[in-house]
Amino acid sequence: MGLLYIVPTPIGNLLDITYRSINILKKVDYIISENIKHTSILLKYFSIKNKLLKLNTCNEKEKKNKYIIMLNNGKNIAIVSNAGTPVINDPGYLLVKHAYYNNIRVVPLPGACAAITALSASGLKTNQFCYEGFLPKKQKSCEKKINSLCKEIRTIILYESPKRLIHTIKLIKKIMGSKRKIVIAKELTKKWENIKKGTVKEILNIIENNIYWEKGEITILIDGKKKNKDNILSSKILNIFNILKKEMKKSTAIKITAKICGFNKNILYNNIIKKKYNEVD
Ligand code: SAM
């Protein structure tokens, strides 16, 4: 039984490939590539001579069977994409999935990935994040998706085409508000690498009417929604009020809640209880 290696390639700077990746690309029987012309340039740069086979999103369903047979027959195969980690918004998922059905060992190599590279430099929270790939192209589905991410508290990572950048940031502004912090990371590891961080409004000011942002590869990061301390406090106070209200008159419950929480009873009533009263009652 052969091995299926997942081999990341640089996302711009050709030096961002590991020794191990080069060794594997030299020693496997075949390299499966998203684009033969593109991969040939990389192989030439590192003096790697090997046989290339095609696998792209259009032919993956059909080609995977052929490659599984080759793996079953003992051939070692490496999969690469045009840039970064294969399978991550790149072809290969079906092949990996079927490798498992056939008890073929999948060997992942660590390496370049635009999402992680951008995240590491974003200055946004990195201990919890979610990767969402590309947003849907259709306006309605795109809005729906951003809406569904609105309350996400983890840092959100998106891939985006430069042509849609302004449109997407405008949608983020419309749905998440102009104050949400975002980062746009352009051309990472390349000569014109540029990372900008600011509120949605500030970033929009930078990229609007500037053709510089209409080209190049872009990764967007959105700060997760911050927990509103006032809301947490309000809900704790309301909790106390609700418990007391079951045992006594409403006015007494307000008075005692105010005492427990150290508020003036009128302020407590007008600012918290009255506002929520419909939900509370
Ligand atoms: N598998 C790849 C990876 O591991 O990063 C991602 C492939 S996906 C088809 C390509 C998208 O990744 C681009 O449209 C862009 O959003 C992002 N990307 C790739 N290279 C980048 C770079 N150098 N700087 C910023 N974003 C990049």
PDB file of C-alpha atoms and ligand atoms in Angstrom:
ATOM      1  CA  MET A   1       0.000   0.000   0.000  1.00  0.00           C
ATOM      2  CA  GLY A   2       1.385   3.424  -0.951  1.00  0.00           C
ATOM      3  CA  LEU A   3       1.249   6.604   1.118  1.00  0.00           C
ATOM      4  CA  LEU A   4      -0.620   9.781   0.267  1.00  0.00           C
ATOM      5  CA  TYR A   5       1.420  12.851   1.264  1.00  0.00           C
ATOM      6  CA  ILE A   6      -0.210  16.289   1.631  1.00  0.00           C
ATOM      7  CA  VAL A   7       2.558  18.721   0.718  1.00  0.00           C
ATOM      8  CA  PRO A   8       2.148  22.481   1.230  1.00  0.00           C
ATOM      9  CA  THR A   9       3.896  24.828  -1.194  1.00  0.00           C
ATOM     10  CA  PRO A  10       4.726  28.556  -0.780  1.00  0.00           C
ATOM     11  CA  ILE A  11       1.978  31.199  -0.931  1.00  0.00           C
ATOM     12  CA  GLY A  12       4.360  33.660  -2.590  1.00  0.00           C
ATOM     13  CA  ASN A  13       7.922  33.518  -1.365  1.00  0.00           C
ATOM     14  CA  LEU A  14       9.475  30.391  -2.865  1.00  0.00           C
ATOM     15  CA  LEU A  15      11.792  29.972   0.114  1.00  0.00           C
ATOM     16  CA  ASP A  16       8.778  29.113   2.280  1.00  0.00           C
ATOM     17  CA  ILE A  17       8.959  25.424   1.502  1.00  0.00           C
ATOM     18  CA  THR A  18      10.365  22.924   3.992  1.00  0.00           C
ATOM     19  CA  TYR A  19      13.316  20.579   3.420  1.00  0.00           C
ATOM     20  CA  ARG A  20      10.988  17.721   4.118  1.00  0.00           C
ATOM     21  CA  SER A  21       8.508  18.875   1.466  1.00  0.00           C
ATOM     22  CA  ILE A  22      11.300  19.021  -1.115  1.00  0.00           C
ATOM     23  CA  ASN A  23      12.523  15.553  -0.111  1.00  0.00           C
ATOM     24  CA  ILE A  24       9.046  14.061  -0.357  1.00  0.00           C
ATOM     25  CA  LEU A  25       8.417  15.693  -3.745  1.00  0.00           C
ATOM     26  CA  LYS A  26      11.672  14.143  -4.957  1.00  0.00           C
ATOM     27  CA  LYS A  27      11.091  10.658  -3.644  1.00  0.00           C
ATOM     28  CA  VAL A  28       7.400   9.927  -4.320  1.00  0.00           C
ATOM     29  CA  ASP A  29       6.367   8.016  -7.448  1.00  0.00           C
ATOM     30  CA  TYR A  30       3.959  10.737  -8.575  1.00  0.00           C
ATOM     31  CA  ILE A  31       2.963  14.299  -7.729  1.00  0.00           C
ATOM     32  CA  ILE A  32      -0.692  15.171  -8.091  1.00  0.00           C
ATOM     33  CA  SER A  33      -1.001  18.833  -8.997  1.00  0.00           C
ATOM     34  CA  GLU A  34      -3.824  21.348  -9.335  1.00  0.00           C
ATOM     35  CA  ASN A  35      -2.068  22.965 -12.282  1.00  0.00           C
ATOM     36  CA  ILE A  36       0.796  21.189 -14.032  1.00  0.00           C
ATOM     37  CA  LYS A  37       2.296  24.343 -15.541  1.00  0.00           C
ATOM     38  CA  HIS A  38       2.281  26.115 -12.198  1.00  0.00           C
ATOM     39  CA  THR A  39       3.803  23.170 -10.304  1.00  0.00           C
ATOM     40  CA  SER A  40       6.458  22.637 -13.016  1.00  0.00           C
ATOM     41  CA  ILE A  41       7.865  26.110 -12.269  1.00  0.00           C
ATOM     42  CA  LEU A  42       8.140  25.253  -8.578  1.00  0.00           C
ATOM     43  CA  LEU A  43       9.749  21.866  -9.280  1.00  0.00           C
ATOM     44  CA  LYS A  44      12.254  23.436 -11.655  1.00  0.00           C
ATOM     45  CA  TYR A  45      13.216  26.044  -9.056  1.00  0.00           C
ATOM     46  CA  PHE A  46      14.081  23.271  -6.569  1.00  0.00           C
ATOM     47  CA  SER A  47      15.583  20.935  -9.207  1.00  0.00           C
ATOM     48  CA  ILE A  48      12.911  18.329  -8.554  1.00  0.00           C
ATOM     49  CA  LYS A  49      12.317  15.921 -11.404  1.00  0.00           C
ATOM     50  CA  ASN A  50       9.176  13.865 -11.029  1.00  0.00           C
ATOM     51  CA  LYS A  51       6.027  12.778 -12.818  1.00  0.00           C
ATOM     52  CA  LEU A  52       3.046  15.108 -12.564  1.00  0.00           C
ATOM     53  CA  LEU A  53      -0.611  14.119 -12.645  1.00  0.00           C
ATOM     54  CA  LYS A  54      -3.632  16.432 -12.691  1.00  0.00           C
ATOM     55  CA  LEU A  55      -6.262  16.891  -9.991  1.00  0.00           C
ATOM     56  CA  ASN A  56      -8.548  19.870  -9.979  1.00  0.00           C
ATOM     57  CA  THR A  57     -12.050  20.610  -8.718  1.00  0.00           C
ATOM     58  CA  CYS A  58     -13.553  19.681 -12.100  1.00  0.00           C
ATOM     59  CA  ASN A  59     -11.945  16.248 -12.444  1.00  0.00           C
ATOM     60  CA  GLU A  60     -11.488  15.227  -8.796  1.00  0.00           C
ATOM     61  CA  LYS A  61     -14.563  12.991  -8.656  1.00  0.00           C
ATOM     62  CA  GLU A  62     -13.428  10.941 -11.614  1.00  0.00           C
ATOM     63  CA  LYS A  63      -9.626  11.045 -11.112  1.00  0.00           C
ATOM     64  CA  LYS A  64      -9.633  10.096  -7.444  1.00  0.00           C
ATOM     65  CA  ASN A  65     -10.575   6.483  -8.307  1.00  0.00           C
ATOM     66  CA  LYS A  66      -7.531   6.167 -10.560  1.00  0.00           C
ATOM     67  CA  TYR A  67      -5.225   7.573  -7.870  1.00  0.00           C
ATOM     68  CA  ILE A  68      -6.713   5.321  -5.196  1.00  0.00           C
ATOM     69  CA  ILE A  69      -5.947   2.306  -7.411  1.00  0.00           C
ATOM     70  CA  MET A  70      -2.369   3.532  -7.828  1.00  0.00           C
ATOM     71  CA  LEU A  71      -2.024   3.976  -4.056  1.00  0.00           C
ATOM     72  CA  ASN A  72      -3.526   0.515  -3.507  1.00  0.00           C
ATOM     73  CA  ASN A  73      -0.896  -0.821  -5.902  1.00  0.00           C
ATOM     74  CA  GLY A  74       1.868   0.528  -3.694  1.00  0.00           C
ATOM     75  CA  LYS A  75       2.657   3.832  -5.392  1.00  0.00           C
ATOM     76  CA  ASN A  76       3.551   6.743  -3.102  1.00  0.00           C
ATOM     77  CA  ILE A  77       1.831   9.939  -4.150  1.00  0.00           C
ATOM     78  CA  ALA A  78       2.169  13.569  -3.031  1.00  0.00           C
ATOM     79  CA  ILE A  79      -0.590  16.090  -3.579  1.00  0.00           C
ATOM     80  CA  VAL A  80       0.193  19.791  -4.037  1.00  0.00           C
ATOM     81  CA  SER A  81      -1.951  22.784  -4.955  1.00  0.00           C
ATOM     82  CA  ASN A  82      -1.045  26.066  -6.633  1.00  0.00           C
ATOM     83  CA  ALA A  83      -0.182  27.676  -3.317  1.00  0.00           C
ATOM     84  CA  GLY A  84      -0.353  26.882   0.355  1.00  0.00           C
ATOM     85  CA  THR A  85      -1.785  23.783   1.933  1.00  0.00           C
ATOM     86  CA  PRO A  86      -3.606  21.454  -0.463  1.00  0.00           C
ATOM     87  CA  VAL A  87      -7.221  20.565   0.397  1.00  0.00           C
ATOM     88  CA  ILE A  88      -7.712  23.879   2.268  1.00  0.00           C
ATOM     89  CA  ASN A  89     -10.034  25.559  -0.253  1.00  0.00           C
ATOM     90  CA  ASP A  90      -8.096  23.606  -2.834  1.00  0.00           C
ATOM     91  CA  PRO A  91      -8.649  20.220  -4.516  1.00  0.00           C
ATOM     92  CA  GLY A  92      -7.916  16.995  -2.668  1.00  0.00           C
ATOM     93  CA  TYR A  93     -10.728  16.550  -0.146  1.00  0.00           C
ATOM     94  CA  LEU A  94     -12.379  13.665  -2.015  1.00  0.00           C
ATOM     95  CA  LEU A  95      -9.060  11.923  -2.539  1.00  0.00           C
ATOM     96  CA  VAL A  96      -8.203  12.147   1.174  1.00  0.00           C
ATOM     97  CA  LYS A  97     -11.679  10.970   2.141  1.00  0.00           C
ATOM     98  CA  HIS A  98     -11.460   7.946  -0.143  1.00  0.00           C
ATOM     99  CA  ALA A  99      -7.928   7.181   0.999  1.00  0.00           C
ATOM    100  CA  TYR A 100      -9.457   6.477   4.428  1.00  0.00           C
ATOM    101  CA  TYR A 101     -12.153   4.219   2.952  1.00  0.00           C
ATOM    102  CA  ASN A 102      -9.287   2.221   1.409  1.00  0.00           C
ATOM    103  CA  ASN A 103      -7.104   2.138   4.540  1.00  0.00           C
ATOM    104  CA  ILE A 104      -4.442   4.191   2.777  1.00  0.00           C
ATOM    105  CA  ARG A 105      -2.241   6.159   5.167  1.00  0.00           C
ATOM    106  CA  VAL A 106      -2.481   9.935   4.732  1.00  0.00           C
ATOM    107  CA  VAL A 107       0.691  11.800   5.732  1.00  0.00           C
ATOM    108  CA  PRO A 108       0.242  15.578   6.210  1.00  0.00           C
ATOM    109  CA  LEU A 109       3.274  17.859   6.061  1.00  0.00           C
ATOM    110  CA  PRO A 110       3.122  21.225   7.844  1.00  0.00           C
ATOM    111  CA  GLY A 111       3.730  24.341   5.801  1.00  0.00           C
ATOM    112  CA  ALA A 112       2.420  27.561   4.314  1.00  0.00           C
ATOM    113  CA  CYS A 113      -1.251  28.427   4.611  1.00  0.00           C
ATOM    114  CA  ALA A 114      -2.560  31.952   3.932  1.00  0.00           C
ATOM    115  CA  ALA A 115      -5.206  31.734   6.673  1.00  0.00           C
ATOM    116  CA  ILE A 116      -2.753  30.860   9.456  1.00  0.00           C
ATOM    117  CA  THR A 117      -0.054  33.218   8.177  1.00  0.00           C
ATOM    118  CA  ALA A 118      -2.548  36.102   8.197  1.00  0.00           C
ATOM    119  CA  LEU A 119      -3.959  35.151  11.595  1.00  0.00           C
ATOM    120  CA  SER A 120      -0.513  35.061  13.204  1.00  0.00           C
ATOM    121  CA  ALA A 121       0.125  38.673  12.177  1.00  0.00           C
ATOM    122  CA  SER A 122      -3.386  40.029  12.723  1.00  0.00           C
ATOM    123  CA  GLY A 123      -3.144  41.156  16.311  1.00  0.00           C
ATOM    124  CA  LEU A 124      -6.611  39.652  16.733  1.00  0.00           C
ATOM    125  CA  LYS A 125      -7.322  36.832  19.164  1.00  0.00           C
ATOM    126  CA  THR A 126      -5.624  33.664  18.000  1.00  0.00           C
ATOM    127  CA  ASN A 127      -6.594  31.227  20.737  1.00  0.00           C
ATOM    128  CA  GLN A 128      -9.990  30.675  19.145  1.00  0.00           C
ATOM    129  CA  PHE A 129     -10.741  31.270  15.487  1.00  0.00           C
ATOM    130  CA  CYS A 130     -12.947  29.958  12.730  1.00  0.00           C
ATOM    131  CA  TYR A 131     -12.023  29.553   9.104  1.00  0.00           C
ATOM    132  CA  GLU A 132     -14.837  30.236   6.658  1.00  0.00           C
ATOM    133  CA  GLY A 133     -13.009  30.155   3.308  1.00  0.00           C
ATOM    134  CA  PHE A 134     -14.694  32.176   0.555  1.00  0.00           C
ATOM    135  CA  LEU A 135     -18.057  33.839   1.150  1.00  0.00           C
ATOM    136  CA  PRO A 136     -20.849  32.857  -1.254  1.00  0.00           C
ATOM    137  CA  LYS A 137     -20.822  34.898  -4.475  1.00  0.00           C
ATOM    138  CA  LYS A 138     -24.582  35.528  -4.624  1.00  0.00           C
ATOM    139  CA  GLN A 139     -25.554  38.680  -2.742  1.00  0.00           C
ATOM    140  CA  LYS A 140     -28.380  37.107  -0.711  1.00  0.00           C
ATOM    141  CA  SER A 141     -26.401  34.042   0.368  1.00  0.00           C
ATOM    142  CA  CYS A 142     -23.417  36.246   1.135  1.00  0.00           C
ATOM    143  CA  GLU A 143     -25.504  38.524   3.375  1.00  0.00           C
ATOM    144  CA  LYS A 144     -27.030  35.469   5.042  1.00  0.00           C
ATOM    145  CA  LYS A 145     -23.577  34.051   5.735  1.00  0.00           C
ATOM    146  CA  ILE A 146     -22.256  37.314   7.226  1.00  0.00           C
ATOM    147  CA  ASN A 147     -25.431  37.536   9.309  1.00  0.00           C
ATOM    148  CA  SER A 148     -24.802  34.059  10.652  1.00  0.00           C
ATOM    149  CA  LEU A 149     -21.269  35.140  11.636  1.00  0.00           C
ATOM    150  CA  CYS A 150     -22.407  38.334  13.325  1.00  0.00           C
ATOM    151  CA  LYS A 151     -22.497  36.853  16.851  1.00  0.00           C
ATOM    152  CA  GLU A 152     -19.391  34.698  16.382  1.00  0.00           C
ATOM    153  CA  ILE A 153     -17.011  35.434  19.251  1.00  0.00           C
ATOM    154  CA  ARG A 154     -13.976  33.763  17.641  1.00  0.00           C
ATOM    155  CA  THR A 155     -11.757  35.559  15.117  1.00  0.00           C
ATOM    156  CA  ILE A 156     -13.196  34.893  11.646  1.00  0.00           C
ATOM    157  CA  ILE A 157     -10.877  34.166   8.704  1.00  0.00           C
ATOM    158  CA  LEU A 158     -12.077  34.669   5.127  1.00  0.00           C
ATOM    159  CA  TYR A 159     -10.477  34.351   1.726  1.00  0.00           C
ATOM    160  CA  GLU A 160     -11.538  36.953  -0.799  1.00  0.00           C
ATOM    161  CA  SER A 161     -10.807  37.960  -4.348  1.00  0.00           C
ATOM    162  CA  PRO A 162      -9.481  41.535  -4.666  1.00  0.00           C
ATOM    163  CA  LYS A 163     -12.321  42.322  -7.097  1.00  0.00           C
ATOM    164  CA  ARG A 164     -14.885  41.692  -4.393  1.00  0.00           C
ATOM    165  CA  LEU A 165     -12.945  43.202  -1.491  1.00  0.00           C
ATOM    166  CA  ILE A 166     -14.738  46.566  -1.294  1.00  0.00           C
ATOM    167  CA  HIS A 167     -18.133  44.955  -1.817  1.00  0.00           C
ATOM    168  CA  THR A 168     -17.474  42.440   0.973  1.00  0.00           C
ATOM    169  CA  ILE A 169     -16.172  45.031   3.425  1.00  0.00           C
ATOM    170  CA  LYS A 170     -19.264  47.157   2.718  1.00  0.00           C
ATOM    171  CA  LEU A 171     -21.482  44.177   3.507  1.00  0.00           C
ATOM    172  CA  ILE A 172     -19.548  43.543   6.723  1.00  0.00           C
ATOM    173  CA  LYS A 173     -20.118  47.204   7.620  1.00  0.00           C
ATOM    174  CA  LYS A 174     -23.825  46.953   6.858  1.00  0.00           C
ATOM    175  CA  ILE A 175     -24.308  43.794   8.921  1.00  0.00           C
ATOM    176  CA  MET A 176     -21.671  43.940  11.674  1.00  0.00           C
ATOM    177  CA  GLY A 177     -21.390  47.709  11.986  1.00  0.00           C
ATOM    178  CA  SER A 178     -18.652  50.203  11.178  1.00  0.00           C
ATOM    179  CA  LYS A 179     -16.845  49.806  14.497  1.00  0.00           C
ATOM    180  CA  ARG A 180     -15.967  46.113  14.218  1.00  0.00           C
ATOM    181  CA  LYS A 181     -12.171  45.585  13.984  1.00  0.00           C
ATOM    182  CA  ILE A 182     -10.901  43.904  10.850  1.00  0.00           C
ATOM    183  CA  VAL A 183      -7.593  43.078   9.210  1.00  0.00           C
ATOM    184  CA  ILE A 184      -6.870  42.824   5.509  1.00  0.00           C
ATOM    185  CA  ALA A 185      -3.700  40.935   4.643  1.00  0.00           C
ATOM    186  CA  LYS A 186      -2.589  41.396   1.057  1.00  0.00           C
ATOM    187  CA  GLU A 187       0.132  39.540  -0.851  1.00  0.00           C
ATOM    188  CA  LEU A 188       1.544  37.790   2.215  1.00  0.00           C
ATOM    189  CA  THR A 189       5.194  36.742   1.890  1.00  0.00           C
ATOM    190  CA  LYS A 190       5.479  38.647  -1.408  1.00  0.00           C
ATOM    191  CA  LYS A 191       7.228  41.889  -2.337  1.00  0.00           C
ATOM    192  CA  TRP A 192       4.107  44.044  -1.882  1.00  0.00           C
ATOM    193  CA  GLU A 193       2.970  42.429   1.350  1.00  0.00           C
ATOM    194  CA  ASN A 194       0.623  44.795   3.164  1.00  0.00           C
ATOM    195  CA  ILE A 195      -1.330  44.214   6.360  1.00  0.00           C
ATOM    196  CA  LYS A 196      -3.847  46.809   7.499  1.00  0.00           C
ATOM    197  CA  LYS A 197      -5.774  46.728  10.738  1.00  0.00           C
ATOM    198  CA  GLY A 198      -8.574  49.043  11.830  1.00  0.00           C
ATOM    199  CA  THR A 199     -12.299  49.434  12.218  1.00  0.00           C
ATOM    200  CA  VAL A 200     -14.443  48.521   9.214  1.00  0.00           C
ATOM    201  CA  LYS A 201     -14.921  52.256   8.604  1.00  0.00           C
ATOM    202  CA  GLU A 202     -11.173  52.947   8.661  1.00  0.00           C
ATOM    203  CA  ILE A 203     -10.363  50.025   6.354  1.00  0.00           C
ATOM    204  CA  LEU A 204     -13.087  51.066   3.943  1.00  0.00           C
ATOM    205  CA  ASN A 205     -11.570  54.566   3.840  1.00  0.00           C
ATOM    206  CA  ILE A 206      -8.193  53.073   2.957  1.00  0.00           C
ATOM    207  CA  ILE A 207      -9.342  50.740   0.189  1.00  0.00           C
ATOM    208  CA  GLU A 208     -12.134  52.745  -1.423  1.00  0.00           C
ATOM    209  CA  ASN A 209     -11.091  54.652  -4.524  1.00  0.00           C
ATOM    210  CA  ASN A 210      -7.615  53.133  -4.394  1.00  0.00           C
ATOM    211  CA  ILE A 211      -6.911  50.812  -7.324  1.00  0.00           C
ATOM    212  CA  TYR A 212      -3.922  49.386  -5.444  1.00  0.00           C
ATOM    213  CA  TRP A 213      -6.378  47.181  -3.515  1.00  0.00           C
ATOM    214  CA  GLU A 214      -8.060  45.867  -6.666  1.00  0.00           C
ATOM    215  CA  LYS A 215      -5.263  43.385  -7.316  1.00  0.00           C
ATOM    216  CA  GLY A 216      -3.323  40.761  -5.396  1.00  0.00           C
ATOM    217  CA  GLU A 217      -4.286  37.983  -3.014  1.00  0.00           C
ATOM    218  CA  ILE A 218      -6.272  38.954   0.059  1.00  0.00           C
ATOM    219  CA  THR A 219      -7.159  37.331   3.347  1.00  0.00           C
ATOM    220  CA  ILE A 220      -9.680  39.086   5.600  1.00  0.00           C
ATOM    221  CA  LEU A 221      -9.889  38.636   9.360  1.00  0.00           C
ATOM    222  CA  ILE A 222     -12.793  39.868  11.454  1.00  0.00           C
ATOM    223  CA  ASP A 223     -12.573  40.378  15.193  1.00  0.00           C
ATOM    224  CA  GLY A 224     -15.022  38.178  17.077  1.00  0.00           C
ATOM    225  CA  LYS A 225     -18.014  39.837  18.715  1.00  0.00           C
ATOM    226  CA  LYS A 226     -17.116  41.150  22.118  1.00  0.00           C
ATOM    227  CA  LYS A 227     -19.261  40.106  25.044  1.00  0.00           C
ATOM    228  CA  ASN A 228     -21.122  43.159  26.232  1.00  0.00           C
ATOM    229  CA  LYS A 229     -20.337  43.558  29.942  1.00  0.00           C
ATOM    230  CA  ASP A 230     -23.413  45.728  30.457  1.00  0.00           C
ATOM    231  CA  ASN A 231     -25.620  43.003  29.042  1.00  0.00           C
ATOM    232  CA  ILE A 232     -24.083  40.373  31.306  1.00  0.00           C
ATOM    233  CA  LEU A 233     -24.628  42.644  34.330  1.00  0.00           C
ATOM    234  CA  SER A 234     -28.199  43.421  33.261  1.00  0.00           C
ATOM    235  CA  SER A 235     -29.067  39.771  32.885  1.00  0.00           C
ATOM    236  CA  LYS A 236     -27.661  38.965  36.346  1.00  0.00           C
ATOM    237  CA  ILE A 237     -29.729  41.778  37.876  1.00  0.00           C
ATOM    238  CA  LEU A 238     -32.832  40.670  35.997  1.00  0.00           C
ATOM    239  CA  ASN A 239     -32.276  37.157  37.272  1.00  0.00           C
ATOM    240  CA  ILE A 240     -32.318  38.325  40.877  1.00  0.00           C
ATOM    241  CA  PHE A 241     -35.376  40.478  40.196  1.00  0.00           C
ATOM    242  CA  ASN A 242     -37.225  37.576  38.563  1.00  0.00           C
ATOM    243  CA  ILE A 243     -36.573  35.251  41.493  1.00  0.00           C
ATOM    244  CA  LEU A 244     -37.720  37.854  44.028  1.00  0.00           C
ATOM    245  CA  LYS A 245     -40.768  38.835  41.979  1.00  0.00           C
ATOM    246  CA  LYS A 246     -42.164  35.315  42.307  1.00  0.00           C
ATOM    247  CA  GLU A 247     -42.146  35.629  46.102  1.00  0.00           C
ATOM    248  CA  MET A 248     -43.331  39.237  46.609  1.00  0.00           C
ATOM    249  CA  LYS A 249     -44.918  42.366  45.153  1.00  0.00           C
ATOM    250  CA  LYS A 250     -43.141  43.818  42.109  1.00  0.00           C
ATOM    251  CA  SER A 251     -42.303  47.097  43.867  1.00  0.00           C
ATOM    252  CA  THR A 252     -40.749  45.225  46.830  1.00  0.00           C
ATOM    253  CA  ALA A 253     -38.770  43.014  44.432  1.00  0.00           C
ATOM    254  CA  ILE A 254     -37.382  46.143  42.726  1.00  0.00           C
ATOM    255  CA  LYS A 255     -36.469  47.671  46.097  1.00  0.00           C
ATOM    256  CA  ILE A 256     -34.631  44.522  47.274  1.00  0.00           C
ATOM    257  CA  THR A 257     -32.902  43.958  43.920  1.00  0.00           C
ATOM    258  CA  ALA A 258     -31.662  47.554  44.059  1.00  0.00           C
ATOM    259  CA  LYS A 259     -30.340  47.004  47.597  1.00  0.00           C
ATOM    260  CA  ILE A 260     -28.567  43.736  46.670  1.00  0.00           C
ATOM    261  CA  CYS A 261     -26.959  45.264  43.571  1.00  0.00           C
ATOM    262  CA  GLY A 262     -26.150  48.632  45.113  1.00  0.00           C
ATOM    263  CA  PHE A 263     -28.308  50.720  42.762  1.00  0.00           C
ATOM    264  CA  ASN A 264     -30.827  53.466  43.281  1.00  0.00           C
ATOM    265  CA  LYS A 265     -34.212  51.733  42.805  1.00  0.00           C
ATOM    266  CA  ASN A 266     -35.455  54.282  40.234  1.00  0.00           C
ATOM    267  CA  ILE A 267     -32.300  54.030  38.156  1.00  0.00           C
ATOM    268  CA  LEU A 268     -32.482  50.250  38.324  1.00  0.00           C
ATOM    269  CA  TYR A 269     -36.128  50.259  37.263  1.00  0.00           C
ATOM    270  CA  ASN A 270     -35.773  52.781  34.428  1.00  0.00           C
ATOM    271  CA  ASN A 271     -32.503  51.513  32.980  1.00  0.00           C
ATOM    272  CA  ILE A 272     -32.794  47.784  33.324  1.00  0.00           C
ATOM    273  CA  ILE A 273     -36.141  46.408  34.423  1.00  0.00           C
ATOM    274  CA  LYS A 274     -38.430  48.736  32.455  1.00  0.00           C
ATOM    275  CA  LYS A 275     -36.380  48.200  29.290  1.00  0.00           C
ATOM    276  CA  LYS A 276     -36.729  44.461  29.582  1.00  0.00           C
ATOM    277  CA  TYR A 277     -40.076  44.367  31.307  1.00  0.00           C
ATOM    278  CA  ASN A 278     -41.934  42.681  28.464  1.00  0.00           C
ATOM    279  CA  GLU A 279     -39.407  39.840  28.482  1.00  0.00           C
ATOM    280  CA  VAL A 280     -39.433  39.662  32.271  1.00  0.00           C
ATOM    281  CA  ASP A 281     -43.140  39.581  32.898  1.00  0.00           C
TER     282      ASP A 281
HETATM  283  N1  SAM B   1      -4.779  26.354   0.103  1.00  0.00           N
HETATM  284  C1  SAM B   1      -4.436  27.727   0.161  1.00  0.00           C
HETATM  285  C2  SAM B   1      -3.810  28.028   1.537  1.00  0.00           C
HETATM  286  O1  SAM B   1      -3.429  27.107   2.229  1.00  0.00           O
HETATM  287  O2  SAM B   1      -3.687  29.185   1.888  1.00  0.00           O
HETATM  288  C3  SAM B   1      -5.604  28.632  -0.152  1.00  0.00           C
HETATM  289  C4  SAM B   1      -6.133  28.466  -1.526  1.00  0.00           C
HETATM  290  S1  SAM B   1      -7.441  29.538  -1.922  1.00  0.00           S
HETATM  291  C5  SAM B   1      -7.903  28.905  -3.490  1.00  0.00           C
HETATM  292  C6  SAM B   1      -6.630  31.017  -2.414  1.00  0.00           C
HETATM  293  C7  SAM B   1      -6.964  32.202  -1.512  1.00  0.00           C
HETATM  294  O3  SAM B   1      -6.071  32.229  -0.401  1.00  0.00           O
HETATM  295  C8  SAM B   1      -6.743  33.546  -2.186  1.00  0.00           C
HETATM  296  O4  SAM B   1      -7.871  33.922  -2.959  1.00  0.00           O
HETATM  297  C9  SAM B   1      -6.543  34.471  -1.002  1.00  0.00           C
HETATM  298  O5  SAM B   1      -7.767  34.806  -0.421  1.00  0.00           O
HETATM  299  C10 SAM B   1      -5.748  33.552  -0.050  1.00  0.00           C
HETATM  300  N2  SAM B   1      -4.308  33.752  -0.280  1.00  0.00           N
HETATM  301  C11 SAM B   1      -3.481  32.934  -0.970  1.00  0.00           C
HETATM  302  N3  SAM B   1      -2.233  33.431  -0.983  1.00  0.00           N
HETATM  303  C12 SAM B   1      -2.274  34.593  -0.286  1.00  0.00           C
HETATM  304  C13 SAM B   1      -1.314  35.579   0.041  1.00  0.00           C
HETATM  305  N4  SAM B   1      -0.064  35.468  -0.369  1.00  0.00           N
HETATM  306  N5  SAM B   1      -1.691  36.650   0.774  1.00  0.00           N
HETATM  307  C14 SAM B   1      -2.985  36.768   1.207  1.00  0.00           C
HETATM  308  N6  SAM B   1      -3.923  35.863   0.925  1.00  0.00           N
HETATM  309  C15 SAM B   1      -3.591  34.801   0.180  1.00  0.00           C
END
